Coordinates of C-alpha atoms and ligand atoms in Angstrom, one line a residue:
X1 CA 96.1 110.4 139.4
X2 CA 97.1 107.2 137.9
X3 CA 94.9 103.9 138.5
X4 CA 97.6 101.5 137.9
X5 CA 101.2 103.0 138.6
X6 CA 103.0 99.4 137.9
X7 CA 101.4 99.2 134.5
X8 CA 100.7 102.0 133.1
X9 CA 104.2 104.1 134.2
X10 CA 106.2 100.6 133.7
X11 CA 109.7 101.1 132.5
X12 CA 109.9 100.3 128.8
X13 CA 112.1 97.6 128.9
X14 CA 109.4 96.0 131.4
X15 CA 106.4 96.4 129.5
X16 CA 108.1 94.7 126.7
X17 CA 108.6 91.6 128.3
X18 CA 105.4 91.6 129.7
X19 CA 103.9 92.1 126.0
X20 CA 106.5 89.4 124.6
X21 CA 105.3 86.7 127.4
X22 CA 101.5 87.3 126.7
X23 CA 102.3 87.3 123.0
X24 CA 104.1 84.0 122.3
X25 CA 101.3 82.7 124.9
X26 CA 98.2 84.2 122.7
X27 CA 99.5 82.8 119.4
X28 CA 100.1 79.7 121.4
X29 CA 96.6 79.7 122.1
X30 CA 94.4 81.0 118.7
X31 CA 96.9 78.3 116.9
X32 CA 95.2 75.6 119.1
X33 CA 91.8 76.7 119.2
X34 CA 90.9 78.8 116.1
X35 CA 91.4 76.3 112.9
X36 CA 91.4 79.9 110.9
X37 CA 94.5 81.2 112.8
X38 CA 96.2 78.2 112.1
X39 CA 95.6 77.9 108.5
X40 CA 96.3 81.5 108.5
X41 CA 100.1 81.1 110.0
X42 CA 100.2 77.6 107.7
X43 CA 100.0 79.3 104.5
X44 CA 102.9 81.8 105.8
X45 CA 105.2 79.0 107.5
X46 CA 104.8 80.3 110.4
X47 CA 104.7 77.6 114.2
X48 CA 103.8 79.1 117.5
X49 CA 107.5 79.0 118.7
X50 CA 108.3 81.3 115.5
X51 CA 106.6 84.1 117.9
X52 CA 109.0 84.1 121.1
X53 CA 108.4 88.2 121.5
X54 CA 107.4 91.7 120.0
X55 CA 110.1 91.9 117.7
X56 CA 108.3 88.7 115.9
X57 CA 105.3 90.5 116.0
X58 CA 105.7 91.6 112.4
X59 CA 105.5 88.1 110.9
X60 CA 102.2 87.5 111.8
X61 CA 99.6 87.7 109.2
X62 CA 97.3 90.8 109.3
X63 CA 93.6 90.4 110.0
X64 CA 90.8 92.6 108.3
X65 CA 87.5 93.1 108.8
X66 CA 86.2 90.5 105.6
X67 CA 87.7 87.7 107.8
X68 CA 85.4 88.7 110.1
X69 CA 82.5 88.3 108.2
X70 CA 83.7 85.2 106.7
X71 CA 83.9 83.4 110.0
X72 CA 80.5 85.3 110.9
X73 CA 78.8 84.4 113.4
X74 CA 81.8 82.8 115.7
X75 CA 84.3 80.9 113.6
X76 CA 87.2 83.2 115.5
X77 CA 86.0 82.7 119.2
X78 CA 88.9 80.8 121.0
X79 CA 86.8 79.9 124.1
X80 CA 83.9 77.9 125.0
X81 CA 80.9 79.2 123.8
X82 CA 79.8 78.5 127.5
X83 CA 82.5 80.8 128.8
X84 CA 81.2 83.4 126.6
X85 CA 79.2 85.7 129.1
X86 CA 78.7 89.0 126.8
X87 CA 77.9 89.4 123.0
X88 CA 78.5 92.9 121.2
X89 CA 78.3 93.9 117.4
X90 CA 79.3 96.4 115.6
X91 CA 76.8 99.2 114.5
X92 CA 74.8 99.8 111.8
X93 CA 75.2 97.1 109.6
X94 CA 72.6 94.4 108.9
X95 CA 73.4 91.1 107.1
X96 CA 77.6 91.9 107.2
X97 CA 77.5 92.8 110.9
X98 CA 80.2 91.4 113.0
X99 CA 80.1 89.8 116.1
X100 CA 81.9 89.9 119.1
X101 CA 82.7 87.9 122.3
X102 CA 83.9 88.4 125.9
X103 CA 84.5 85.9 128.7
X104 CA 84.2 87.3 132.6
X105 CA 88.0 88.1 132.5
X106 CA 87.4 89.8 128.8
X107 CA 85.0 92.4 130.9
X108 CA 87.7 92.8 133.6
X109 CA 89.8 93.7 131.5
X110 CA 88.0 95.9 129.6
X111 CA 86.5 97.4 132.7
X112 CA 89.9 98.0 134.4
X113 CA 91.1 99.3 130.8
X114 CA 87.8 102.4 130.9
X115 CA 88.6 102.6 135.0
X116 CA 92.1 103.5 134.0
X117 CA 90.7 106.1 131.3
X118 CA 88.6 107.7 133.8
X119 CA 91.1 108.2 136.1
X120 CA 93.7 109.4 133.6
X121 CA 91.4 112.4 133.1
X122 CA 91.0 113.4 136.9
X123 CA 87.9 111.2 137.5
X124 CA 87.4 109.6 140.9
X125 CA 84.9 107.0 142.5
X126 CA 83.5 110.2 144.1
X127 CA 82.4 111.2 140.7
X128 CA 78.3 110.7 139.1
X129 CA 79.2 109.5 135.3
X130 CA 76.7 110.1 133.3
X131 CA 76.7 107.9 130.3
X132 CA 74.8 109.1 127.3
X133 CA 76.3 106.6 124.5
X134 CA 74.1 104.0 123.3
X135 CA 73.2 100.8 125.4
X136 CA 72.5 97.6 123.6
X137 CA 75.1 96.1 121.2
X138 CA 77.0 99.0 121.0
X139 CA 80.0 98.9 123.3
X140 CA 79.9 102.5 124.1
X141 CA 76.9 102.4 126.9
X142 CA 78.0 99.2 128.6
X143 CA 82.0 99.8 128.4
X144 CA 81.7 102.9 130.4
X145 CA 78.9 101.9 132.5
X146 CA 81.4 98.8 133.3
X147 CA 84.3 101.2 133.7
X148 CA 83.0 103.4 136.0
X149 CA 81.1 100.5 137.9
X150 CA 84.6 99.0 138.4
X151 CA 86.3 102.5 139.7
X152 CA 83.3 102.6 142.2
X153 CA 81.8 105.6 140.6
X154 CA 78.6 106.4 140.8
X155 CA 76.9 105.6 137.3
X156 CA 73.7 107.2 135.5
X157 CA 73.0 104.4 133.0
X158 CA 71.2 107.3 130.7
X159 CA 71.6 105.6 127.0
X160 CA 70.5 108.0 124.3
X161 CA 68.0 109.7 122.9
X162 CA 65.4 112.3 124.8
X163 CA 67.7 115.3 125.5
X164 CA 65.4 117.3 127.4
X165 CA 65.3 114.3 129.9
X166 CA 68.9 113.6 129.8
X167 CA 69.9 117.7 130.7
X168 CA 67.1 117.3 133.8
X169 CA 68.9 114.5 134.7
X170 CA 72.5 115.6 134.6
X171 CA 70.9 118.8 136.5
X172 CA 69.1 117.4 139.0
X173 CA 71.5 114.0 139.7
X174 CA 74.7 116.5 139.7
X175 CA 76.8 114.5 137.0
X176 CA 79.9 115.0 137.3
X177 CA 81.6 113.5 134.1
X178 CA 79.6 113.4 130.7
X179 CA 80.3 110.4 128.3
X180 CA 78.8 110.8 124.9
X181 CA 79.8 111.2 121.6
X182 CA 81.3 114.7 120.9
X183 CA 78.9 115.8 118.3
X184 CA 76.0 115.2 121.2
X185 CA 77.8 116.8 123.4
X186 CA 77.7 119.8 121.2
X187 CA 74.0 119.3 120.6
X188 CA 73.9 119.2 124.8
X189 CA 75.1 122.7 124.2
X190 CA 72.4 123.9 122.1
X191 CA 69.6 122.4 124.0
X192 CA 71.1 123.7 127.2
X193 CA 71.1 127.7 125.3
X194 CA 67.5 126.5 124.2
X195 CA 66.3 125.9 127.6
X196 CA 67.8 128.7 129.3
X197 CA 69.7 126.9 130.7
X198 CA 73.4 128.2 132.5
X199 CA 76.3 126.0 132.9
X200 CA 76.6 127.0 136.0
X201 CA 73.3 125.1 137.3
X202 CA 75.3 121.7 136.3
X203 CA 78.0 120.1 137.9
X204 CA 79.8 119.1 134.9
X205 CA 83.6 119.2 135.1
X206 CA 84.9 116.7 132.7
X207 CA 83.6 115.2 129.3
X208 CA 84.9 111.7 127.6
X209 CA 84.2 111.9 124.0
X210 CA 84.6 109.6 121.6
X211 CA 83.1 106.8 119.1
X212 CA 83.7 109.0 115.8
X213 CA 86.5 111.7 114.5
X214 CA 86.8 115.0 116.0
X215 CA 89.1 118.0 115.7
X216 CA 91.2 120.4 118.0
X217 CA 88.4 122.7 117.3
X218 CA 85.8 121.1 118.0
X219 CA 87.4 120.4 121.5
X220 CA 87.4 124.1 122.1
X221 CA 84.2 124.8 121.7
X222 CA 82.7 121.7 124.0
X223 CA 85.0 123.1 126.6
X224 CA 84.0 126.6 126.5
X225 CA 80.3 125.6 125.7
X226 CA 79.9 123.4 128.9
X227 CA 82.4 125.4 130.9
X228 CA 84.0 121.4 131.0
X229 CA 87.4 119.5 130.3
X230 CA 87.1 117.6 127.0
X231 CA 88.7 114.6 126.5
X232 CA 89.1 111.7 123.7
X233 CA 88.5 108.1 124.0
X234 CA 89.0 106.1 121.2
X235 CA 88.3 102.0 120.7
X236 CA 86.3 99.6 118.6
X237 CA 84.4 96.8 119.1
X238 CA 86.2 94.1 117.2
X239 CA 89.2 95.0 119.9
X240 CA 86.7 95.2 122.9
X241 CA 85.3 99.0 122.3
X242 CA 86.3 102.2 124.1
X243 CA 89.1 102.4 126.5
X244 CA 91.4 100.8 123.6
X245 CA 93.2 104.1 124.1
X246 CA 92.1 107.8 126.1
X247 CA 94.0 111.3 126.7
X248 CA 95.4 112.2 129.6
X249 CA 94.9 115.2 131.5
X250 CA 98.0 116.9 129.1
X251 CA 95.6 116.4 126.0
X252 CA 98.5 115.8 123.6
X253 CA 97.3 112.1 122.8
X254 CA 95.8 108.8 123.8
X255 CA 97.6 106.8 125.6
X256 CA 97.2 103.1 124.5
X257 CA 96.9 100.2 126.9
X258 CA 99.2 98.1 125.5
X259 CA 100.0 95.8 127.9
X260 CA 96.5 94.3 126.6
X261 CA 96.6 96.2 123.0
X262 CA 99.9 95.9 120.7
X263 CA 99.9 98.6 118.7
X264 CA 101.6 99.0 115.4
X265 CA 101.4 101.2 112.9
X266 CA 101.7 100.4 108.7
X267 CA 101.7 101.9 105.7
X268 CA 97.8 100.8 104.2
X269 CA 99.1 100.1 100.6
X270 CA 102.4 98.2 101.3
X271 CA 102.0 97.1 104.6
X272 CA 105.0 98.1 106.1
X273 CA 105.4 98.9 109.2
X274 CA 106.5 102.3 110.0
X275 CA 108.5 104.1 112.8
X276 CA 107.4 106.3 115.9
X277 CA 105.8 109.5 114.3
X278 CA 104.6 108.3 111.2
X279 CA 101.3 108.7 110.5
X280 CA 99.8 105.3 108.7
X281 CA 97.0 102.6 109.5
X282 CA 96.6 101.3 113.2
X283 CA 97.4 97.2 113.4
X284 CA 96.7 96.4 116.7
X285 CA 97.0 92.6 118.5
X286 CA 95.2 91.3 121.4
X287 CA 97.4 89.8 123.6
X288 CA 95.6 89.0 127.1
X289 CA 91.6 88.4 125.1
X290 CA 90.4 85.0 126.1
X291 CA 86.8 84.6 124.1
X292 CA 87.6 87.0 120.4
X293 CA 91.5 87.8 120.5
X294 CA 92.5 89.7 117.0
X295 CA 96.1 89.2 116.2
X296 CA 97.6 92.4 113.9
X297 CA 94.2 93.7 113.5
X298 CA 94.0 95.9 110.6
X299 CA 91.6 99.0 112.6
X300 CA 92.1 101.3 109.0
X301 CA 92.0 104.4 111.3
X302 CA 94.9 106.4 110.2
X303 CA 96.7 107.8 113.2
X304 CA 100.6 107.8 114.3
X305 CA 102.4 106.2 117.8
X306 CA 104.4 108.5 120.2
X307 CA 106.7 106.9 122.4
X308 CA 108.1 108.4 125.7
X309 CA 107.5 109.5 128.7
X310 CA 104.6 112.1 129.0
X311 CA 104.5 114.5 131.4
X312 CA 101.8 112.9 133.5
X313 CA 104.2 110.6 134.6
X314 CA 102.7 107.4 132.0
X315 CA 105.5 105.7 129.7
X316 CA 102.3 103.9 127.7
X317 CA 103.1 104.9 124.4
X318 CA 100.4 107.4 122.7
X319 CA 98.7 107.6 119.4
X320 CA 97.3 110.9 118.0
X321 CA 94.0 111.7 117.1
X322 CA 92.1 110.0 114.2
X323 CA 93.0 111.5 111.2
X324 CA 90.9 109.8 108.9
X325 CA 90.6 106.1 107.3
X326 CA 92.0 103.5 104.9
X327 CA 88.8 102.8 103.7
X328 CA 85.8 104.8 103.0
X329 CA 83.7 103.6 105.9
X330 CA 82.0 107.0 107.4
X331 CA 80.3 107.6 110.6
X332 CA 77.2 109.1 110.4
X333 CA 75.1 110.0 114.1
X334 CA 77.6 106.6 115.4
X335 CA 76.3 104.6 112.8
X336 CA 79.2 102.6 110.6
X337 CA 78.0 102.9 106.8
X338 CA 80.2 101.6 104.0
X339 CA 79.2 102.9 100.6
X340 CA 79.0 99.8 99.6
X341 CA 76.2 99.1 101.8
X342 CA 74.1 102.2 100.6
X343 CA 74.5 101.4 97.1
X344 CA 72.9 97.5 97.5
X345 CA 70.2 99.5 99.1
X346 CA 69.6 101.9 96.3
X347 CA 69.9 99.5 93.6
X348 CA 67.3 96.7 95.2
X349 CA 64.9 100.0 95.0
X350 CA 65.1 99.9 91.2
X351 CA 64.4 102.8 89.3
X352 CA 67.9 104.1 90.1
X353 CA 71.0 104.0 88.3
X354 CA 74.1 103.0 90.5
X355 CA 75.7 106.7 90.1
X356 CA 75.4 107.6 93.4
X357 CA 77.5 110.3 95.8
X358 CA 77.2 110.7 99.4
X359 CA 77.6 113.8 101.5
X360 CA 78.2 114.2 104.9
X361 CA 77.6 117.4 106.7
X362 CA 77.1 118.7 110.3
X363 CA 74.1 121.0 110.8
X364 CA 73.4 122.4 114.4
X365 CA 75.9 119.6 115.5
X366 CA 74.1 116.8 114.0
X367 CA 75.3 115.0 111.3
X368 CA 73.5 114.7 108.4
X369 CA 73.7 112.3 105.0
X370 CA 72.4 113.2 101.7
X371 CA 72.6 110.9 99.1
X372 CA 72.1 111.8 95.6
X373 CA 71.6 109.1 92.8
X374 CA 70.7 109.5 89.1
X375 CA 67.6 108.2 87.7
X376 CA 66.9 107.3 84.3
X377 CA 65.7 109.8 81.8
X378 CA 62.2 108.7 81.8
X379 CA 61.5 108.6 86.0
X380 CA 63.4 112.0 86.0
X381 CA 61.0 113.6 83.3
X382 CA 58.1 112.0 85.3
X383 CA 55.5 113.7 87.2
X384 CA 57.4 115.5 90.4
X385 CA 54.6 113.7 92.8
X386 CA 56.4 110.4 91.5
X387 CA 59.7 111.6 92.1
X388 CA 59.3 112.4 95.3
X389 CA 57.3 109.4 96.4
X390 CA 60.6 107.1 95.0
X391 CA 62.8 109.7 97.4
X392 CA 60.6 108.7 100.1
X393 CA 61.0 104.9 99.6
X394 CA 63.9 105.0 99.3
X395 CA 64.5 107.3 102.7
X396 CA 62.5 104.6 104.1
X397 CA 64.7 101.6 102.6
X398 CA 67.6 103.6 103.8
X399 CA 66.3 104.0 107.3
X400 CA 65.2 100.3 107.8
X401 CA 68.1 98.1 106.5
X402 CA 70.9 100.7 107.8
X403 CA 69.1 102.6 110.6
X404 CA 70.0 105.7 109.0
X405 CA 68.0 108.6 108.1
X406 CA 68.9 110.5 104.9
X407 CA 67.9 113.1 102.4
X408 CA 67.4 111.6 99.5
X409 CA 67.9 113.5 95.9
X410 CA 67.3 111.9 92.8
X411 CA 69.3 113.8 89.8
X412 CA 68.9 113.5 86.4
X413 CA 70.9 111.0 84.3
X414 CA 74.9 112.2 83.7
X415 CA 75.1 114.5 86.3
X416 CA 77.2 112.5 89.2
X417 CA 80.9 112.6 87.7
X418 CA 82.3 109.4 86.7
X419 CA 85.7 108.2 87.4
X420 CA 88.4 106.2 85.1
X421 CA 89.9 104.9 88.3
X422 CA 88.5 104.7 91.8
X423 CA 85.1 105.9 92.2
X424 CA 85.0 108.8 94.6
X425 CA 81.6 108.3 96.3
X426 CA 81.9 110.3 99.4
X427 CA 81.9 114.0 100.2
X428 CA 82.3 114.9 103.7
X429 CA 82.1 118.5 104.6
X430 CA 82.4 117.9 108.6
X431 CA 85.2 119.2 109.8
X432 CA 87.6 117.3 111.9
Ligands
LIG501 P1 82.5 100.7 116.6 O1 83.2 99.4 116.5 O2 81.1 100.7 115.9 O3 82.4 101.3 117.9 O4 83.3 101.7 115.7 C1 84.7 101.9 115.8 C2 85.2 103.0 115.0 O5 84.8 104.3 115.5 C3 86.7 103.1 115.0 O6 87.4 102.2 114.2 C4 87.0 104.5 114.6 O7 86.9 104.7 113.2 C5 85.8 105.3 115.2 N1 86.2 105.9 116.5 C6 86.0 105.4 117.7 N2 86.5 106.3 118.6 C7 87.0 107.3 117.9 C8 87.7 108.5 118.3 N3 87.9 108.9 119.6 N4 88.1 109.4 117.3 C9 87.9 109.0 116.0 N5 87.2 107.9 115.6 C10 86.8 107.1 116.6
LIG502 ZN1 100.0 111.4 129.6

């Protein structure tokens, strides 16, 4: 089924006038409301009436996360603040969080945007959606809840945590649809062997995963472990959150909104942008946003476009699955960390050195983060009581300025390889 034939099967040629009209009239707009925007275009030479369509779409200045932060809290809102009815931010950061805004029509859209994902992947208003991504900030709980709301499906607001009450409750409610992300979906799985529990007490048909990199692989097994259909759902919150993009029931990519989301897709070092098939960084540009609209967005998720029509009917043009990213941000239980981040932690513990290395692993489907640092010779020949009380402070530094629990290891001076060029800080064993 398709929830909005006229949009989402458009002829080409149609959907790029509709992006050219609502492009010329968003740069319109940031360059008389946001002062950054137009000092941004200023310094390029660029006017409004420079962007008449897509094919101009190029000379606009990329955005990147840092300009978030430097307008932090709402230098880049283009609205009111009084026609600002919803706040998100993005996870797991403290002081360098950003912030993000929506008017009423910004959750339309994003609500039609999730309905369409929903249906895409054989969901219905007859279906119980049971939504087990955060609630809060995050824009995973309250994008689908909003989604499914808007399709007329029946919702189970569930959040996360507690997974023997969430499996009673997809039990004994009948949900239909499972929205999580894909590593708790997994862990679902285990609970559900741990309990006794057969799939075929649960109604479960369909799964929409998303919120962190996953692989072919791991696809198989959710599907065979919950006897479901697993699908991916990709966004972020600086564009609204998830329903940016979503599979279709061929599973051979996401197809993209764009008639709300330009994508584009560059090379990271040189910024060029690349053709159809090429894998590089996502740009994407907000074109219908009223109250936060991102103009060539710099997402750095690596992924490649697909244009064509798919064999569900859809001419929306598809990207492929994360791949990986530009930068070294990881994802860790759905929290964002940036090495960066970690290491202003360690270091305000003192006693460590900043020789750190992070790795990332999945145990029994749950990701897990050890970070090993060096100490200096005289902590490291210390008593082993001492030792392990700094490894617990800083655990517990870890776990209140990020939200993250880690293992700490403290090694002894020299043994974290050094670099001559980029420092290589991350190991991550997960497989995607
Ligand atoms: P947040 O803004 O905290 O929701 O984080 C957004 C980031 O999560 C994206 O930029 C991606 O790196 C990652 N992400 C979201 N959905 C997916 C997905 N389906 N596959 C891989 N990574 C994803
Ligand atoms: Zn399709």
């Amino acid at each position: 089924m398709i929830y909005n034939p006229e949009i989402e099967c458009a002829p080409r040629p149609e959907m790029e006038l509709l992006q050219s009209y609502r492009l010329a009239k968003i740069v319109r707009y940031v360059w008389e409301n946001v002062p950054d925007y137009r000092r941004k275009m200023e310094t390029v030479g660029l006017r409004p009436e420079d962007i008449r369509g897509v094919a101009d779409l190029s000379r606009l200045p990329f955005m990147v996360k840092d300009d978030l932060r430097r307008t932090y809290p709402y230098g880049l809102f283009a609205c009111k603040m009084s026609d600002v009815v919803r706040l998100h931010a993005s996870s797991g950061t403290t002081g360098k969080q950003i912030v993000v805004g929506y008017t009423r029509r910004d959750l339309e859209m994003w609500a039609d945007c999730v309905a369409r994902c929903i249906v895409g992947v054989g969901g219905s208003k007859d279906d119980f959606i049971h939504v087990s991504y955060g609630y809060g900030l995050f824009t995973g709980g309250l994008g689908l809840h909003d989604g499914a709301t808007a399709l007329g499906a029946t919702v189970i607001p569930a959040s996360s945590g507690n997974t023997e009450r969430q499996i009673s409750i997809i039990r004994d409610f009948g949900a239909t649809i499972l929205c999580c992300t894909p590593s708790y979906a997994l862990y679902i799985a285990d609970m559900l062997d741990k309990q006794g529990i057969g799939k075929s007490e649960l109604k479960l048909k369909i799964g929409i995963f998303g919120a962190e990199p996953w692989s072919e692989g791991m696809r198989r097994e959710i599907e065979n472990r919950l006897n479901i259909k697993a699908y991916n759902i990709y966004g972020l919150s600086e564009i609204c959150g998830p329903g940016v993009s979503c599979d279709c029931e061929m599973q051979d990519g996401m197809h993209i909104h764009e008639d709300n989301f330009i994508p584009e897709i560059i090379d990271p070092d040189s910024g060029e942008v690349l053709p159809d098939g090429e894998e590089g960084e996502l740009v994407i540009t907000c074109v219908t946003k009223e109250a936060f609209p991102l103009l060539r967005y710099r997402t750095r998720d690596i992924t490649s476009l697909h244009h064509g029509r798919c064999s569900c009917g859809r001419t929306l043009v598809k990207m492929s699955r994360i791949t990986g990213r530009s930068d070294d941000m990881l994802i860790i239980r759905g929290v964002n960390v940036f090495p960066t981040q970690i290491e202003s932690v360690l270091l305000n513990a003192g006693h460590v050195k900043p020789h750190y290395l992070l790795i990332a692993d999945r145990q029994n489907n749950t990701d897990s983060l050890e970070i090993q640092v060096e100490v200096s010779n005289e902590v490291f020949s210390d008593e082993v009581r001492k030792l392990e009380s700094l490894e617990k402070e800083i655990a517990r530094n870890v776990q209140s300025v990020l939200g993250l629990t880690a293992k700490i290891t403290l090694v002894e001076p020299m043994t974290i390889p050094r670099f001559e060029g980029k420092a290589k800080r991350v190991i991550d064993k997960r497989v995607y």
